[in-house]
Coordinates of C-alpha atoms in Angstrom, one line a residue:
X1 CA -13.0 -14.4 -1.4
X2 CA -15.6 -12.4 0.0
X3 CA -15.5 -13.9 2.8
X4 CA -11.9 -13.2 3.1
X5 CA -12.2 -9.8 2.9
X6 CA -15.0 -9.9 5.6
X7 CA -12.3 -11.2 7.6
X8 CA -9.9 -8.8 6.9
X9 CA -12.3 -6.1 8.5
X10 CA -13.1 -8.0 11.8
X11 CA -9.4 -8.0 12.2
X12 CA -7.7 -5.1 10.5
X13 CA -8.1 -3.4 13.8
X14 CA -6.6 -6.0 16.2
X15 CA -3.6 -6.5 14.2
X16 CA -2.3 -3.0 13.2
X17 CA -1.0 -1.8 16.3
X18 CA 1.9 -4.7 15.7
X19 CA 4.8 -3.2 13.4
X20 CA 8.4 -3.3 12.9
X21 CA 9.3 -0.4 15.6
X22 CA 8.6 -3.2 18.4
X23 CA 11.8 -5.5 16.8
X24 CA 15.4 -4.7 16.4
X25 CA 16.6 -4.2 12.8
X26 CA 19.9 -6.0 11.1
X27 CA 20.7 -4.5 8.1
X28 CA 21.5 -7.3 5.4
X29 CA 24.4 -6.4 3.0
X30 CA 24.2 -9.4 1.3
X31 CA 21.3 -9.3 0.1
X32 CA 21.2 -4.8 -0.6
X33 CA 22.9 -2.9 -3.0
X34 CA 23.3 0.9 -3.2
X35 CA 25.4 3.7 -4.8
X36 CA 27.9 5.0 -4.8
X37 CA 30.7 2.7 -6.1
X38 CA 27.6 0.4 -6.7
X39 CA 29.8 -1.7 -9.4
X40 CA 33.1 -2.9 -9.6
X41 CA 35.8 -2.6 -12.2
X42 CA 34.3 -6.2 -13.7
X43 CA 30.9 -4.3 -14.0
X44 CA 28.9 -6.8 -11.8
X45 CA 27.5 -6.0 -8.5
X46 CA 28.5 -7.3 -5.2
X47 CA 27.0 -10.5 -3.8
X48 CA 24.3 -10.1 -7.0
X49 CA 23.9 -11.2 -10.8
X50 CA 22.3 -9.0 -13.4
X51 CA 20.9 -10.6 -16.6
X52 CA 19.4 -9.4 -20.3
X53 CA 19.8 -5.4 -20.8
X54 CA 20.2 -4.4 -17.6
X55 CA 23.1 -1.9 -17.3
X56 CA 25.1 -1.3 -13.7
X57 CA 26.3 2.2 -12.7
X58 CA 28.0 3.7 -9.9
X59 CA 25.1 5.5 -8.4
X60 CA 22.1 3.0 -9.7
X61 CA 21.3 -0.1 -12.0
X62 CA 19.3 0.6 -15.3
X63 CA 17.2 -2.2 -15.1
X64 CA 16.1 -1.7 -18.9
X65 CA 16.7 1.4 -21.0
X66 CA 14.2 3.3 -22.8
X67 CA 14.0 1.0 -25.9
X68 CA 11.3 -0.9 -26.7
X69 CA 11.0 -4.8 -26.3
X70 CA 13.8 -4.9 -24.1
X71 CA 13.8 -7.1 -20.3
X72 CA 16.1 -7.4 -17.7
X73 CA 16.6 -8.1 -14.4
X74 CA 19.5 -8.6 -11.0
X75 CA 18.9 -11.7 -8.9
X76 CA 21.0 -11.8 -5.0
X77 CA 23.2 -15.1 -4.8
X78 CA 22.5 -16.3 -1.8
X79 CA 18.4 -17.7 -0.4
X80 CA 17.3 -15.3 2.0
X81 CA 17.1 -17.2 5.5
X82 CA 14.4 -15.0 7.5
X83 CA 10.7 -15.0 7.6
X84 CA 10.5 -11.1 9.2
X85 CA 12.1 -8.4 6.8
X86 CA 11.7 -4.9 6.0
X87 CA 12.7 -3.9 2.7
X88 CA 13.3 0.0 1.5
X89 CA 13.2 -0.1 -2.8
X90 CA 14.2 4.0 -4.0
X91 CA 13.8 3.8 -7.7
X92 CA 12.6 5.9 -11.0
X93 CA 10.6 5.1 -13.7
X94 CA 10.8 8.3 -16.5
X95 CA 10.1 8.9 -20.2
X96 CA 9.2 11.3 -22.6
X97 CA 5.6 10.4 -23.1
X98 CA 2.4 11.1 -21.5
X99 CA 2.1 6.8 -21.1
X100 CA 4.8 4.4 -20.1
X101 CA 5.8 0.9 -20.5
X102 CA 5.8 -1.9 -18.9
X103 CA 6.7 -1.9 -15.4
X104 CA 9.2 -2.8 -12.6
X105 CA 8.7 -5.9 -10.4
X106 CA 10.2 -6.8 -6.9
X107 CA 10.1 -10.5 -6.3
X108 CA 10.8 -13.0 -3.7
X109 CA 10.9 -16.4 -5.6
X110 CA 12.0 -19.9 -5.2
X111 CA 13.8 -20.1 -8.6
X112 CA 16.4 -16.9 -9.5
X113 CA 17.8 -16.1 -13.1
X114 CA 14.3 -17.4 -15.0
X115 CA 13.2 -15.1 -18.0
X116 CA 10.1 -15.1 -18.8
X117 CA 7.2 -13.1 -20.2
X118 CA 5.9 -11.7 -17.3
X119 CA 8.2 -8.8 -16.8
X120 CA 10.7 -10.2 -17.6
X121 CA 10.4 -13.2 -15.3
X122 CA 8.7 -16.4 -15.8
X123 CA 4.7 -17.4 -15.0
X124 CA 3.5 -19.4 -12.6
X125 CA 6.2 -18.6 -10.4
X126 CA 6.5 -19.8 -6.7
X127 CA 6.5 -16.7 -4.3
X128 CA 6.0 -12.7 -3.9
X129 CA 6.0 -10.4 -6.4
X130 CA 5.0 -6.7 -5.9
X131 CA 4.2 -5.0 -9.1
X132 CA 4.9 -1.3 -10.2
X133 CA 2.6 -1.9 -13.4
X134 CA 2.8 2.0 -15.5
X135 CA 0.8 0.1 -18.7
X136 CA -3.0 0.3 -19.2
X137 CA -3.6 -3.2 -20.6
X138 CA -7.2 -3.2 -19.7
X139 CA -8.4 0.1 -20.5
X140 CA -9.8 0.8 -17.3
X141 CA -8.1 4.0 -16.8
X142 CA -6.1 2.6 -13.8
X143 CA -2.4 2.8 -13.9
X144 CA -0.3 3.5 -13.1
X145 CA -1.2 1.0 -10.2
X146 CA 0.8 -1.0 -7.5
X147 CA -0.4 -4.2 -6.0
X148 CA 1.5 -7.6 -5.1
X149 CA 0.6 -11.6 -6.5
X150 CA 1.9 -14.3 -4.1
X151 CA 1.5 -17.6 -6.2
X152 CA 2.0 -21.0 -5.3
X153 CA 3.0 -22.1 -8.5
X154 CA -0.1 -22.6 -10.3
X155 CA -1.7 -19.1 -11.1
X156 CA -0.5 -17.8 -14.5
X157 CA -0.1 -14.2 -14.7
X158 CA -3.2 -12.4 -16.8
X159 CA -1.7 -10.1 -19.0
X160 CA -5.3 -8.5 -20.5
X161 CA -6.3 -7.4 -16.9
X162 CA -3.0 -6.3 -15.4
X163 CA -3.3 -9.2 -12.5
X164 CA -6.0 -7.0 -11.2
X165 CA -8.3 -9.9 -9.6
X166 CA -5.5 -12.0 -8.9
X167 CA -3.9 -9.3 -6.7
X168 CA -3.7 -9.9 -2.5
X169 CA -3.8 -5.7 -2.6
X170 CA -2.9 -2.9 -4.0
X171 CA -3.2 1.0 -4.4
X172 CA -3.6 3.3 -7.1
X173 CA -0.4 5.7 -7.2
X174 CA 1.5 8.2 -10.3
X175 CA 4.9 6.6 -10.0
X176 CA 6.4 8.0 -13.4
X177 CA 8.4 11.0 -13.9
X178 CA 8.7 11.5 -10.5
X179 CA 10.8 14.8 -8.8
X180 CA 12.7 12.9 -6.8
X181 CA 13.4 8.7 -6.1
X182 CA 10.1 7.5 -5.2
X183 CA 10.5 4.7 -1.9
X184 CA 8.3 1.9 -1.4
X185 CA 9.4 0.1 2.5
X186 CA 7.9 -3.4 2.2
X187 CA 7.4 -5.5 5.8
X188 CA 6.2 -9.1 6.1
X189 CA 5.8 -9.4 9.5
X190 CA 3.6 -12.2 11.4
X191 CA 2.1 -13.4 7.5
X192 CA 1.1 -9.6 7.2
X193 CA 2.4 -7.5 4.2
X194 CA 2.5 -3.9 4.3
X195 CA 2.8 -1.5 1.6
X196 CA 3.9 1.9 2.0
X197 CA 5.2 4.3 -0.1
X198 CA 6.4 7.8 -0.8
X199 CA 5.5 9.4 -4.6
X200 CA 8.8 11.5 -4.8
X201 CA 6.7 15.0 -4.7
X202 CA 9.5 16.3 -2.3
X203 CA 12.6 15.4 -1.2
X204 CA 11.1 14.7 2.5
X205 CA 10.1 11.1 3.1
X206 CA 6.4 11.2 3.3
X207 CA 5.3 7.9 3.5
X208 CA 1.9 6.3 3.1
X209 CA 0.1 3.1 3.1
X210 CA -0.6 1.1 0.1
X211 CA -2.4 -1.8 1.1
X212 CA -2.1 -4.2 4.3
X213 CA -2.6 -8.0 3.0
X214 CA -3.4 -10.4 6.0
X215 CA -2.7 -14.3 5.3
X216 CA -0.1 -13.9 3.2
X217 CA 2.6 -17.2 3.3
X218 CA 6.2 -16.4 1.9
X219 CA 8.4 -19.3 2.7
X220 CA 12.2 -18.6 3.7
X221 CA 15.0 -19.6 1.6
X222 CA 13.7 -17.8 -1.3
X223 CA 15.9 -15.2 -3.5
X224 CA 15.6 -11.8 -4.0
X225 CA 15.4 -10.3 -7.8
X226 CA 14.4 -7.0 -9.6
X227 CA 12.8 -7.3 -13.2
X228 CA 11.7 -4.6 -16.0
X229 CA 10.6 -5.0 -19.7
X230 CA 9.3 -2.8 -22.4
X231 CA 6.8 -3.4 -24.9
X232 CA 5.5 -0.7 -27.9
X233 CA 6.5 2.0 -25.1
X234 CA 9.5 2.1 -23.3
X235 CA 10.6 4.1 -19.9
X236 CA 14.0 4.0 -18.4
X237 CA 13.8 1.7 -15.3
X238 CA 16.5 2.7 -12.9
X239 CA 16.9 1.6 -8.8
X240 CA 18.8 3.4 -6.9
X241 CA 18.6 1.7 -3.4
X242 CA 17.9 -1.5 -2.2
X243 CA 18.1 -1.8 1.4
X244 CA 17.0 -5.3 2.8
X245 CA 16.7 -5.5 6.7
X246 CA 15.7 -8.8 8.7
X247 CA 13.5 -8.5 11.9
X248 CA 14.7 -10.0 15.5
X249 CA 12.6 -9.4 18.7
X250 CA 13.7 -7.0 20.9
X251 CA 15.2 -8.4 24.1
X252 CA 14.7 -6.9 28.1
X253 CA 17.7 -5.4 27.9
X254 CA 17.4 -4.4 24.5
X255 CA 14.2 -2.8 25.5
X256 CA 15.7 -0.8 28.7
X257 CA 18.2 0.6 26.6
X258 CA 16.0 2.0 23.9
X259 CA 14.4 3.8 26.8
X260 CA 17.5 5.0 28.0
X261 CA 18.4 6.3 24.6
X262 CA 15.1 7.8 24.0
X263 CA 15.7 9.9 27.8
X264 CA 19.1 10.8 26.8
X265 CA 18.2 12.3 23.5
X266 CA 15.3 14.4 25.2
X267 CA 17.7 15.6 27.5
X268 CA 20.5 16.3 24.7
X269 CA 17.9 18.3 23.1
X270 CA 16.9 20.0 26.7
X271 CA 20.3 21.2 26.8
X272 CA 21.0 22.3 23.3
X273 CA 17.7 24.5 23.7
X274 CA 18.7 26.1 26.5
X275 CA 22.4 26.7 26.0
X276 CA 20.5 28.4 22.3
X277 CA 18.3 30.1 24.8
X278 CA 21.0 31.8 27.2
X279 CA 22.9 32.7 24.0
X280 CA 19.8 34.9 22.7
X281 CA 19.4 35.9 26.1
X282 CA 22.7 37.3 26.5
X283 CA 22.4 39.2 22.9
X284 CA 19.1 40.9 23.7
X285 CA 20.6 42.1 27.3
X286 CA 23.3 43.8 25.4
X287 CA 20.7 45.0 22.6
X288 CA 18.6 46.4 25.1
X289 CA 20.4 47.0 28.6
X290 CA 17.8 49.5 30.0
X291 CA 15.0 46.2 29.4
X292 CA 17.0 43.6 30.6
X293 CA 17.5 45.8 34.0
X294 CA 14.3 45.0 34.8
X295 CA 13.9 41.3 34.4
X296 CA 13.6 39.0 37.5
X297 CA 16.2 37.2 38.5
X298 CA 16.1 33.4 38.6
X299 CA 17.5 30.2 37.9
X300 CA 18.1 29.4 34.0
X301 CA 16.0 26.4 34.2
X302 CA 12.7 28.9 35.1
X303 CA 13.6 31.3 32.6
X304 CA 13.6 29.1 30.2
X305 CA 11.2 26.9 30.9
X306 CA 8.9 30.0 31.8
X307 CA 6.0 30.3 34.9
X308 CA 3.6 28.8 32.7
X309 CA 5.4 25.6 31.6
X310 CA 3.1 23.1 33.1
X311 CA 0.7 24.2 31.5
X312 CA 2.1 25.0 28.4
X313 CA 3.6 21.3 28.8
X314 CA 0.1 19.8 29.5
X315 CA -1.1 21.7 26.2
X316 CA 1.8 19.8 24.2
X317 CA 1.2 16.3 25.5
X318 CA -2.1 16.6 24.3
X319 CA -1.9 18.1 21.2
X320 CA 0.8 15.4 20.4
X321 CA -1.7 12.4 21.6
X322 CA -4.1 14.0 19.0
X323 CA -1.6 14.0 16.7
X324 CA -0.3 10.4 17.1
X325 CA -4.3 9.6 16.7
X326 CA -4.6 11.5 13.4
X327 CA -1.8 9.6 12.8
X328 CA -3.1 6.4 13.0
X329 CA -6.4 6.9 11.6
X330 CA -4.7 8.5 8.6
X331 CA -3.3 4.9 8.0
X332 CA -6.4 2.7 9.1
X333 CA -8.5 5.1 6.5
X334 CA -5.8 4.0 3.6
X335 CA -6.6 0.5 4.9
X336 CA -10.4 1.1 4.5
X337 CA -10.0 2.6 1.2
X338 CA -7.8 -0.1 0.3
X339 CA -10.7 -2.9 1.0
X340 CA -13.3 -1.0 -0.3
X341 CA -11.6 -1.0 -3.8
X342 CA -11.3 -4.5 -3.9
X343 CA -14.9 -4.9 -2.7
X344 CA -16.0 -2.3 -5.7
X345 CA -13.5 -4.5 -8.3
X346 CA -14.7 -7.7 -7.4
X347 CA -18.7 -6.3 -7.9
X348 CA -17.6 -4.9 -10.7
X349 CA -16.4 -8.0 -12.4
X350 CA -19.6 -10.0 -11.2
X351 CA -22.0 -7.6 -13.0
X352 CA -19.9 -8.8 -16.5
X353 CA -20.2 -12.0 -15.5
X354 CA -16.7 -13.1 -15.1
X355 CA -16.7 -13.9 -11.6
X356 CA -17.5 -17.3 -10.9
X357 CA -18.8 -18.6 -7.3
X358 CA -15.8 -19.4 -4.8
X359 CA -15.4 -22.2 -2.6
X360 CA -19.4 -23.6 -3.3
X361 CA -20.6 -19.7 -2.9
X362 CA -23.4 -19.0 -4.6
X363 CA -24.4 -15.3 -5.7
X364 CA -27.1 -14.7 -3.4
X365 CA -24.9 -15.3 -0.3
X366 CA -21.8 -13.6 -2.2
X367 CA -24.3 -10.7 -2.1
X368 CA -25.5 -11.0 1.8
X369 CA -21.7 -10.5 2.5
X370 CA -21.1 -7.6 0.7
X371 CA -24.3 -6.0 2.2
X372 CA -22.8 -7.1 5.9
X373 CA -19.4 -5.8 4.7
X374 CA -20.9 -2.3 3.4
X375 CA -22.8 -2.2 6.9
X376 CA -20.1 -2.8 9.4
X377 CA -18.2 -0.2 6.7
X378 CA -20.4 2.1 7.7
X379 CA -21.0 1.8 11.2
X380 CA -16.7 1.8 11.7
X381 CA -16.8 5.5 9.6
X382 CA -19.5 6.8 12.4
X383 CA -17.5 5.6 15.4
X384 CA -14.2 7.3 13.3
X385 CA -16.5 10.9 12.7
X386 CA -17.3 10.7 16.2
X387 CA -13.9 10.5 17.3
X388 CA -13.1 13.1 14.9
X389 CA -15.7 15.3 16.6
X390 CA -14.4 14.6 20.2
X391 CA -10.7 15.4 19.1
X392 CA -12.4 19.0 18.0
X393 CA -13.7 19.1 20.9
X394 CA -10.6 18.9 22.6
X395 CA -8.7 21.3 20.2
X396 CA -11.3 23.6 21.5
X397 CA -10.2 23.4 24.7
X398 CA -7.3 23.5 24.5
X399 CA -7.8 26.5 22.4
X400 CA -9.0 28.2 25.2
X401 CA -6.3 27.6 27.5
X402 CA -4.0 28.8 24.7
X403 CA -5.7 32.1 25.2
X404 CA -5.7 32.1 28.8
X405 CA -1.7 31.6 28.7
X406 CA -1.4 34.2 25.6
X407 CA -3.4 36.6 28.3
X408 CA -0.6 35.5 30.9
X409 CA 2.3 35.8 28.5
X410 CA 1.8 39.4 27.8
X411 CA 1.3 40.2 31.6
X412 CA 4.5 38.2 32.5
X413 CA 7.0 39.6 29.6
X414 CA 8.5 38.2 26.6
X415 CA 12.0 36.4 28.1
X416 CA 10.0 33.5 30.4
X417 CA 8.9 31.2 27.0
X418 CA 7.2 33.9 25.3
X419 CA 7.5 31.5 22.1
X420 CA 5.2 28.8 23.7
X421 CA 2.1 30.8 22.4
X422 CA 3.8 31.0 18.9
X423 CA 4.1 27.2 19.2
X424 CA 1.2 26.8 20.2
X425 CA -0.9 28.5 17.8
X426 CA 1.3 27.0 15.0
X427 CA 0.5 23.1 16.5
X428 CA -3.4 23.9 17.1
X429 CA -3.6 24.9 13.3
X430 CA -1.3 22.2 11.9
X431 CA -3.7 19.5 14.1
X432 CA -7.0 21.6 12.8
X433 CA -5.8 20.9 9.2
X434 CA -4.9 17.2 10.2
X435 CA -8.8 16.8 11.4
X436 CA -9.9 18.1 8.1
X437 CA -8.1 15.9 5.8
X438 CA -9.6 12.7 7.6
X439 CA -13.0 14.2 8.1
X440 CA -12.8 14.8 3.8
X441 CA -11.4 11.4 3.8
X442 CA -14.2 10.3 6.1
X443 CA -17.3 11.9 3.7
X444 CA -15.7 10.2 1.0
X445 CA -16.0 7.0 2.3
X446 CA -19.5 7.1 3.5
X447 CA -20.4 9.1 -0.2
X448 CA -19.4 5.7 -1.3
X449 CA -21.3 3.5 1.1
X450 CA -24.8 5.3 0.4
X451 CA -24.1 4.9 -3.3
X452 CA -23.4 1.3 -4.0
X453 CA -22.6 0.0 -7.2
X454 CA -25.4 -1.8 -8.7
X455 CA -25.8 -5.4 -8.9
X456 CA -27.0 -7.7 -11.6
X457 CA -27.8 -11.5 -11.4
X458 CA -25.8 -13.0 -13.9
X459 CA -28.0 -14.0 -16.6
X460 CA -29.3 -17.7 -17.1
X461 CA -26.9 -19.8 -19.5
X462 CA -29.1 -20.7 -22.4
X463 CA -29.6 -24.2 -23.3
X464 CA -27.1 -25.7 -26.1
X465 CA -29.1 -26.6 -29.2
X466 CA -27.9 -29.0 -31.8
X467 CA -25.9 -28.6 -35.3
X468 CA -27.9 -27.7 -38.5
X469 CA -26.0 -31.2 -39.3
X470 CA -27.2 -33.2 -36.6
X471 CA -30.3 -31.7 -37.0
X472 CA -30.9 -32.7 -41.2
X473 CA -29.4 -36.1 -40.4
X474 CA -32.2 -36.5 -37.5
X475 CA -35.0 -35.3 -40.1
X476 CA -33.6 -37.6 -43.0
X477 CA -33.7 -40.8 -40.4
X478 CA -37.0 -40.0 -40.1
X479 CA -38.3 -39.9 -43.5
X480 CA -36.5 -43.1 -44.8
X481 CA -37.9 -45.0 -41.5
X482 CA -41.2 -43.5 -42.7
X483 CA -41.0 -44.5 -46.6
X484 CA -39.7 -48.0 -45.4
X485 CA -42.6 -48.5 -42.6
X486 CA -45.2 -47.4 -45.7
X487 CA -43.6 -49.7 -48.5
X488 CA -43.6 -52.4 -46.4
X489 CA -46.9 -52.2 -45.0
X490 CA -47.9 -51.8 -48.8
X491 CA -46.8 -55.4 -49.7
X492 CA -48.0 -57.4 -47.2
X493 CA -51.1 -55.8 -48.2
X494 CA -50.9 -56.6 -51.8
X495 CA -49.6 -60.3 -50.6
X496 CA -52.8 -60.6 -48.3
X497 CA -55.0 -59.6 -51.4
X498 CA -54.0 -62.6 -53.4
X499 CA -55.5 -65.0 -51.1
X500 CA -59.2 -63.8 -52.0

């Protein structure tokens, strides 16, 4: 396992620049459901079976109601024929107390319609399921937590640690009670999952990453199905979208268009500014005629645009490159965080002794690999801060030649783009904050990697002794042998005697 994860970090890098915007999306009917009119007059959903207390609705499915000991469940039709998919789950998970129970799963299984104790589903199942688990069972103080189990049929489910170390990844995130819908968007793509999700703070999607599993096998053909229970606590379960959308490669053509589409939009948007532009142009000459007498004369494109725009255009291209690499480190830092958990939880559970050497591991070299892991850790957070400190850098500069055009602007007037600086100003502080959070994110990180968690050699297993009955049996043996060895030596000794 350890050496798994050492894996994972030689080649989380390589293969996260592959995602779902380089493929065409299909959107699957058969196999989504969403409101409104979500049920028919029969109460059943389209192309989908629901089973135990789950209740339909127009706008969303109860999965299970807010009573305790209740489990329920809808399960597609039809197998599911593709081994690329993106999948977009909108639900809510709300009750009155401060703790829920139990949880909502999303599975992708070989058998459909088979209840069981494991939310509602049966154990050792054969496929995916991702967990929203709102139920402390181990009393570690971490739930509500979201993580994903893809069994091959002979893993049962551990109910007293939530499926914690049986878990391919997950994230730590307040699902319950929620503002709005919270969205997970699930891809399996190239035998790598992807997690991400967006709590339901706002009604903007704001979506972030979860956990990226590498080696992950989920067969075709398998069915689709959405499960809840209840326990001593009970939560209303309630999904309100779920959109499934298969992957296809994008084609040549397919390719040409999109950039087509992409250069039409720009210039849609080119001409929607500018027609917005002459509009307020026109007002201000009729607000102000003796100021608009003396404003040059040019085409629209250069009053709009302004006499600074190349620069002003160089200053966006950059600040948008920074941005799209914020971006990205944002998500490779989740990733990070993600595999250090599971580092932590794994030490954690060797120092109590329940971890058990892995494929004819033993501790010592378990321990060499989490010292190699925490190094090469380490050294990918200094390359990140530097990067960090170059894009500041940058900013700087570009900074500066905000103030040079500001300096410009107010020599030039106010009609020929005086708004760039405005923009500007508004992008430089939006990136400056951007830079923070990572950098935060970035101290964190290393906080963690100078204090390790402590390890302990598992103690020697002491030798097994035998019974107290076994023991006075033993001793009893003994002493007859003894008494009989004595009282026979005792009359041939007496025999001998008579003789003389």
């Amino acid at each position: 396992m350890f050496l798994k994860v050492l894996f994972c970090f030689l080649c989380v890098f390589v293969t996260f620049c592959t995602s779902a915007d380089d493929y065409r999306l299909r959107y699957e009917f058969k196999y989504s459901f969403k409101g409104p009119n979500l049920m028919q007059a029969d109460k059943s959903i389209p192309f989908w079976n629901h089973t135990g207390d789950t209740v339909p609705g127009d706008e969303q499915v109860r999965i299970v109601p807010s009573l305790r000991g209740k489990k329920g469940g809808v399960w597609s039709k039809y197998e599911f024929p593709y081994d690329k998919w993106e999948i977009d789950l909108h639900f809510r998970i709300h009750g009155r107390g401060k703790v829920g129970a139990d949880g909502l799963v999303l599975w992708l299984v070989e058998k459909p319609n088979q209840p069981g104790p494991v939310f509602g589903y049966m154990d050792q199942w054969k496929g995916m399921g991702l967990f929203f688990d709102s139920f402390d069972n181990d009393g570690r103080s971490n739930n509500p937590y979201v993580y994903t189990i893809v069994n091959d049929g002979e893993i049962s489910y551990s109910h007293a640690t939530d499926g914690i170390e049986q878990k391919n990844g997950g994230c730590l995130r307040d699902f319950r009670n929620r503002p709005y819908p919270v969205k997970a968007r699930l891809t399996y793509l190239n035998h790598v999952l992807t997690l991400k999700i967006d709590s339901g703070n706002t009604d903007v999607e704001d979506y972030e990453v979860c956990f990226y599993a590498e080696n992950v096998m989920i067969p075709k053909n398998y069915y689709f199905g959405i499960t809840a229970a209840t326990g001593g606590l009970a939560d209303d379960h309630d999904v309100l979208k779920f959109l499934v959308r298969s992957l296809h490669e994008k084609t040549p053509d397919e390719l040409k268009d999109a950039a087509t589409e992409q250069k039409l939009k720009l210039q849609e948007e080119y001409e929607k500014n500018l027609k917005e532009f002459e509009k307020d142009q026109a007002s201000f000459k009729e607000q102000h005629p003796d100021m608009a007498k003396q404003e040059p004369q040019g085409h629209a494109d250069d009053l709009f645009e302004g006499g600074t725009s190349p620069e002003l255009t160089a200053i966006f291209e950059v600040q948008s490159e920074i941005k799209r690499q914020i971006m990205k480190m944002v998500d490779l830092m989740a990733i990070l965080e993600g595999k250090q958990s599971d580092i932590i939880d794994k030490l954690g559970s060797s120092t109590t002794g329940t971890m058990q050497p892995v494929d004819g591991i033993n501790t010592l070299d378990q321990v060499k690999v989490v010292q190699e892991t925490q190094k090469m850790t380490f050294e990918v957070v200094e390359n990140m801060k530097n990067d960090v400190q170059f894009l500041r850098s940058t900013l700087l500069t570009v900074s500066q030649s905000i103030s040079q055009l500001s300096a410009l602007k107010e020599v030039g007037g106010n009609n020929a783009g005086g708004g760039g600086n405005y923009e500007s100003n508004k992008q430089f502080r939006a990136v400056q904050q951007q830079l923070d959070a990572v950098e935060n994110r970035l101290v964190g990180i290393q906080n963690k990697q100078n204090k390790p968690p402590q390890l302990m050699c598992p103690e020697p297993e002491m030798p097994s002794c035998i019974s107290m009955g076994m023991f006075m049996l033993v001793a009893i043996t003994q002493v007859v042998a003894i008494v009989l060895y004595h009282t026979c030596k005792s009359s041939r000794e007496d025999a001998a005697k008579k003789f003389f």
